Amino acid sequence: MKLNFRFATFVLTCCACLPATAQSPAPLSLEECISIALDSNPTVKIADMEISKADYSKKETLGQLLPSISFDGSYNRTLQKQVAYMDLDAFGDMPGADGSDVPGADSSDSKKDSDAGFKMGLDNMYSLGFQASVPLIAPQLWASLKLSDVQIAQTAEQARASRLDLVNQVKNAYFALLLAHDSQRVVKESYDMAAFTHEAYVKRREVGDASEYEVLRTSVAMKNIEPEMIQAEIAIRRAHLQLAILMGLDVDVPFTVDGTLSDYENDKFSQVMNLQADLTNNTSLAQNALQTQALRRTLSVQKASWWPTLALAGNYSWNSSSNGSPFKNFRWTSYSMVGLSLSVPLFQGGQRLNRIKQAQIQLDEMTYTRENLIRNLNSQATIAIDNIKLNVKQIASSQSSVEEAEKAHDIQQKSFEIGATTYLDLRDSELSLTKARLAYFQAIYNYLVANSDLELLLGNAPLESYSKK
């Protein structure tokens, strides 16, 4: 059955608006809960947004290879013009050097003018124009693009890790809710048996066949179970809220789960036979491999800083200069230029060499990190598989205990009805049966949680199938 979050929210919200006498919401299967969580959980949405952000970061780097065009404009108002001086003595004996050959000119006056200097420049200067540049040879930028590809792959793997972890959390919460419901049913059955026995003693007391002590004793036994029922209700509420949060639902949206823990017990032996510690899809190893690849790309980027760069630049501008008012006497002239800019790095105080050595050390560290990670993961996988096998044995043992406890309780029940046994013996058989049933469901829960944790460790959860639900 296909079910997405919007449809599930609509159904559950409609059910919440129905009268109390209306039909309760349809139970959700484990696969449907996982599908809703993968569609609406904020953690998954944030992981997807990180992928988009990494993609935009690559496009930003790619944009540096494209032409860069800008429009610039400036205006300068000269407050005090520059003064230029000329050394007339440097012209030596050249005729007219001292201004004496100029009719009407006094050599002393010319000397005074040269010492005073003369002002240069105009009052207003305008400049408008376009600037354009494009890199032709940029080895470091090319290496950065390859690094961006690895960073996108890293982000995608981190998003997959978030989904795998969410699937594991939803499964554990779902199984915890089933365990709470099963435990409540077991406790309720124990309470019903105690209440039935108490009612029987009350009736026998009325006819004088039982003492007041026996009535009080059965009443106390019945009331001692009531706190356990309250604890079961609290456990159900807590597991329900946890699952609702993981599914991205409001806590007041009603929903129920489908089945019992015993439904997941049938195929345990076939699953155990197929268990293998295959870490091919482990997300920690995948992220480690991508991180190693990213460090290699970073090392390439650092090495590329030794290579020269070549850029093509162009300029087309309009300039105007005038004296007086800045709002008139415009004299615009155009200017254009095209050229190549070559930059050859020669020496930067050893910065580039030290950066390369740092990157190489980080890359070497990843080799030892991966070796240690593989050993730890293999150990965790072996322990997880052993725990699953032990849990399977525990389920079989608990199931046998339940069967024996049920048989013993039936014998005690019939013996009690004919007066061949005491109430203490009957109550002891009831407690043994309750304990055996709770242990049985707890064993199944432990097996399911261990299996889910192994699935997370191996990274082989069928995420694609959940997204199609």
mmCIF file of N, CA and C in Angstrom, residues 102-152:
data_model
loop_
_atom_site.group_PDB
_atom_site.id
_atom_site.type_symbol
_atom_site.label_atom_id
_atom_site.label_comp_id
_atom_site.label_asym_id
_atom_site.label_seq_id
_atom_site.Cartn_x
_atom_site.Cartn_y
_atom_site.Cartn_z
ATOM 1 N N VAL A 102 63.736 86.342 -24.380
ATOM 2 C CA VAL A 102 62.330 86.641 -24.651
ATOM 3 C C VAL A 102 62.126 88.141 -24.530
ATOM 4 N N PRO A 103 61.608 88.781 -25.587
ATOM 5 C CA PRO A 103 61.425 90.230 -25.519
ATOM 6 C C PRO A 103 60.545 90.624 -24.343
ATOM 7 N N GLY A 104 60.979 91.601 -23.622
ATOM 8 C CA GLY A 104 60.192 92.127 -22.500
ATOM 9 C C GLY A 104 60.279 91.289 -21.268
ATOM 10 N N ALA A 105 61.107 90.237 -21.264
ATOM 11 C CA ALA A 105 61.202 89.355 -20.108
ATOM 12 C C ALA A 105 62.441 89.682 -19.317
ATOM 13 N N ASP A 106 62.322 89.694 -18.033
ATOM 14 C CA ASP A 106 63.436 89.935 -17.133
ATOM 15 C C ASP A 106 63.919 88.592 -16.588
ATOM 16 N N SER A 107 65.241 88.375 -16.640
ATOM 17 C CA SER A 107 65.783 87.101 -16.190
ATOM 18 C C SER A 107 65.518 86.871 -14.715
ATOM 19 N N SER A 108 65.490 87.894 -13.933
ATOM 20 C CA SER A 108 65.211 87.726 -12.499
ATOM 21 C C SER A 108 63.772 87.304 -12.264
ATOM 22 N N ASP A 109 62.830 87.847 -13.091
ATOM 23 C CA ASP A 109 61.427 87.438 -12.955
ATOM 24 C C ASP A 109 61.227 85.994 -13.356
ATOM 25 N N SER A 110 61.923 85.563 -14.411
ATOM 26 C CA SER A 110 61.790 84.160 -14.841
ATOM 27 C C SER A 110 62.319 83.227 -13.777
ATOM 28 N N LYS A 111 63.402 83.651 -13.129
ATOM 29 C CA LYS A 111 63.956 82.822 -12.056
ATOM 30 C C LYS A 111 62.968 82.702 -10.913
ATOM 31 N N LYS A 112 62.267 83.826 -10.631
ATOM 32 C CA LYS A 112 61.303 83.803 -9.541
ATOM 33 C C LYS A 112 60.130 82.902 -9.882
ATOM 34 N N ASP A 113 59.664 82.937 -11.151
ATOM 35 C CA ASP A 113 58.523 82.084 -11.550
ATOM 36 C C ASP A 113 58.880 80.612 -11.495
ATOM 37 N N SER A 114 60.084 80.265 -11.880
ATOM 38 C CA SER A 114 60.472 78.853 -11.851
ATOM 39 C C SER A 114 60.575 78.333 -10.423
ATOM 40 N N ASP A 115 60.960 79.227 -9.534
ATOM 41 C CA ASP A 115 61.021 78.797 -8.142
ATOM 42 C C ASP A 115 59.634 78.628 -7.553
ATOM 43 N N ALA A 116 58.684 79.405 -8.021
ATOM 44 C CA ALA A 116 57.317 79.321 -7.477
ATOM 45 C C ALA A 116 56.584 78.096 -8.002
ATOM 46 N N GLY A 117 56.945 77.595 -9.193
ATOM 47 C CA GLY A 117 56.268 76.431 -9.763
ATOM 48 C C GLY A 117 54.959 76.810 -10.427
ATOM 49 N N PHE A 118 54.288 75.816 -11.012
ATOM 50 C CA PHE A 118 52.991 76.076 -11.637
ATOM 51 C C PHE A 118 52.074 74.883 -11.358
ATOM 52 N N LYS A 119 50.780 75.199 -11.248
ATOM 53 C CA LYS A 119 49.784 74.202 -10.864
ATOM 54 C C LYS A 119 49.367 73.346 -12.051
ATOM 55 N N MET A 120 49.024 72.054 -11.753
ATOM 56 C CA MET A 120 48.647 71.103 -12.792
ATOM 57 C C MET A 120 47.295 70.473 -12.445
ATOM 58 N N GLY A 121 46.563 70.048 -13.491
ATOM 59 C CA GLY A 121 45.307 69.327 -13.286
ATOM 60 C C GLY A 121 44.105 70.221 -13.390
ATOM 61 N N LEU A 122 42.919 69.546 -13.419
ATOM 62 C CA LEU A 122 41.649 70.258 -13.520
ATOM 63 C C LEU A 122 40.819 69.997 -12.260
ATOM 64 N N ASP A 123 39.759 70.772 -12.122
ATOM 65 C CA ASP A 123 38.940 70.683 -10.910
ATOM 66 C C ASP A 123 38.128 69.393 -10.847
ATOM 67 N N ASN A 124 37.511 68.972 -11.939
ATOM 68 C CA ASN A 124 36.586 67.839 -11.956
ATOM 69 C C ASN A 124 37.119 66.727 -12.851
ATOM 70 N N MET A 125 37.024 65.526 -12.371
ATOM 71 C CA MET A 125 37.434 64.365 -13.160
ATOM 72 C C MET A 125 36.384 63.270 -13.020
ATOM 73 N N TYR A 126 35.821 62.817 -14.151
ATOM 74 C CA TYR A 126 34.817 61.750 -14.194
ATOM 75 C C TYR A 126 35.418 60.547 -14.900
ATOM 76 N N SER A 127 34.953 59.362 -14.468
ATOM 77 C CA SER A 127 35.400 58.124 -15.116
ATOM 78 C C SER A 127 34.270 57.108 -15.045
ATOM 79 N N LEU A 128 33.839 56.604 -16.193
ATOM 80 C CA LEU A 128 32.809 55.571 -16.299
ATOM 81 C C LEU A 128 33.320 54.487 -17.240
ATOM 82 N N GLY A 129 33.036 53.226 -16.907
ATOM 83 C CA GLY A 129 33.500 52.199 -17.830
ATOM 84 C C GLY A 129 33.203 50.789 -17.356
ATOM 85 N N PHE A 130 33.444 49.849 -18.272
ATOM 86 C CA PHE A 130 33.234 48.427 -18.029
ATOM 87 C C PHE A 130 34.586 47.744 -17.862
ATOM 88 N N GLN A 131 34.624 46.834 -16.901
ATOM 89 C CA GLN A 131 35.810 46.022 -16.669
ATOM 90 C C GLN A 131 35.425 44.553 -16.886
ATOM 91 N N ALA A 132 36.240 43.803 -17.583
ATOM 92 C CA ALA A 132 35.970 42.385 -17.851
ATOM 93 C C ALA A 132 37.262 41.593 -17.744
ATOM 94 N N SER A 133 37.122 40.373 -17.197
ATOM 95 C CA SER A 133 38.284 39.490 -17.091
ATOM 96 C C SER A 133 37.810 38.047 -17.110
ATOM 97 N N VAL A 134 38.629 37.165 -17.606
ATOM 98 C CA VAL A 134 38.318 35.749 -17.644
ATOM 99 C C VAL A 134 39.610 34.965 -17.491
ATOM 100 N N PRO A 135 39.639 33.979 -16.594
ATOM 101 C CA PRO A 135 40.868 33.182 -16.435
ATOM 102 C C PRO A 135 41.044 32.230 -17.615
ATOM 103 N N LEU A 136 42.248 32.157 -18.117
ATOM 104 C CA LEU A 136 42.569 31.249 -19.218
ATOM 105 C C LEU A 136 43.291 30.004 -18.708
ATOM 106 N N ILE A 137 44.234 30.210 -17.843
ATOM 107 C CA ILE A 137 44.970 29.108 -17.227
ATOM 108 C C ILE A 137 44.890 29.302 -15.712
ATOM 109 N N ALA A 138 44.171 28.395 -15.054
ATOM 110 C CA ALA A 138 43.988 28.500 -13.604
ATOM 111 C C ALA A 138 44.037 27.101 -12.993
ATOM 112 N N PRO A 139 45.213 26.523 -12.830
ATOM 113 C CA PRO A 139 45.329 25.137 -12.319
ATOM 114 C C PRO A 139 44.699 24.954 -10.932
ATOM 115 N N GLN A 140 44.873 25.911 -10.047
ATOM 116 C CA GLN A 140 44.335 25.767 -8.694
ATOM 117 C C GLN A 140 42.808 25.786 -8.702
ATOM 118 N N LEU A 141 42.234 26.594 -9.590
ATOM 119 C CA LEU A 141 40.781 26.645 -9.695
ATOM 120 C C LEU A 141 40.231 25.353 -10.286
ATOM 121 N N TRP A 142 40.929 24.793 -11.252
ATOM 122 C CA TRP A 142 40.499 23.513 -11.842
ATOM 123 C C TRP A 142 40.527 22.404 -10.783
ATOM 124 N N ALA A 143 41.559 22.400 -9.963
ATOM 125 C CA ALA A 143 41.636 21.395 -8.907
ATOM 126 C C ALA A 143 40.530 21.599 -7.866
ATOM 127 N N SER A 144 40.136 22.841 -7.634
ATOM 128 C CA SER A 144 39.057 23.123 -6.674
ATOM 129 C C SER A 144 37.726 22.573 -7.159
ATOM 130 N N LEU A 145 37.517 22.568 -8.466
ATOM 131 C CA LEU A 145 36.276 22.003 -9.007
ATOM 132 C C LEU A 145 36.178 20.506 -8.717
ATOM 133 N N LYS A 146 37.285 19.789 -8.875
ATOM 134 C CA LYS A 146 37.278 18.361 -8.561
ATOM 135 C C LYS A 146 37.033 18.130 -7.067
ATOM 136 N N LEU A 147 37.569 19.013 -6.233
ATOM 137 C CA LEU A 147 37.323 18.914 -4.795
ATOM 138 C C LEU A 147 35.848 19.137 -4.479
ATOM 139 N N SER A 148 35.190 20.037 -5.213
ATOM 140 C CA SER A 148 33.763 20.288 -4.985
ATOM 141 C C SER A 148 32.926 19.052 -5.296
ATOM 142 N N ASP A 149 33.311 18.297 -6.318
ATOM 143 C CA ASP A 149 32.580 17.066 -6.632
ATOM 144 C C ASP A 149 32.647 16.072 -5.476
ATOM 145 N N VAL A 150 33.821 15.953 -4.874
ATOM 146 C CA VAL A 150 33.967 15.039 -3.746
ATOM 147 C C VAL A 150 33.159 15.536 -2.548
ATOM 148 N N GLN A 151 33.127 16.837 -2.332
ATOM 149 C CA GLN A 151 32.368 17.397 -1.215
ATOM 150 C C GLN A 151 30.871 17.144 -1.379
ATOM 151 N N ILE A 152 30.376 17.205 -2.605
ATOM 152 C CA ILE A 152 28.963 16.886 -2.847
ATOM 153 C C ILE A 152 28.696 15.427 -2.529
#
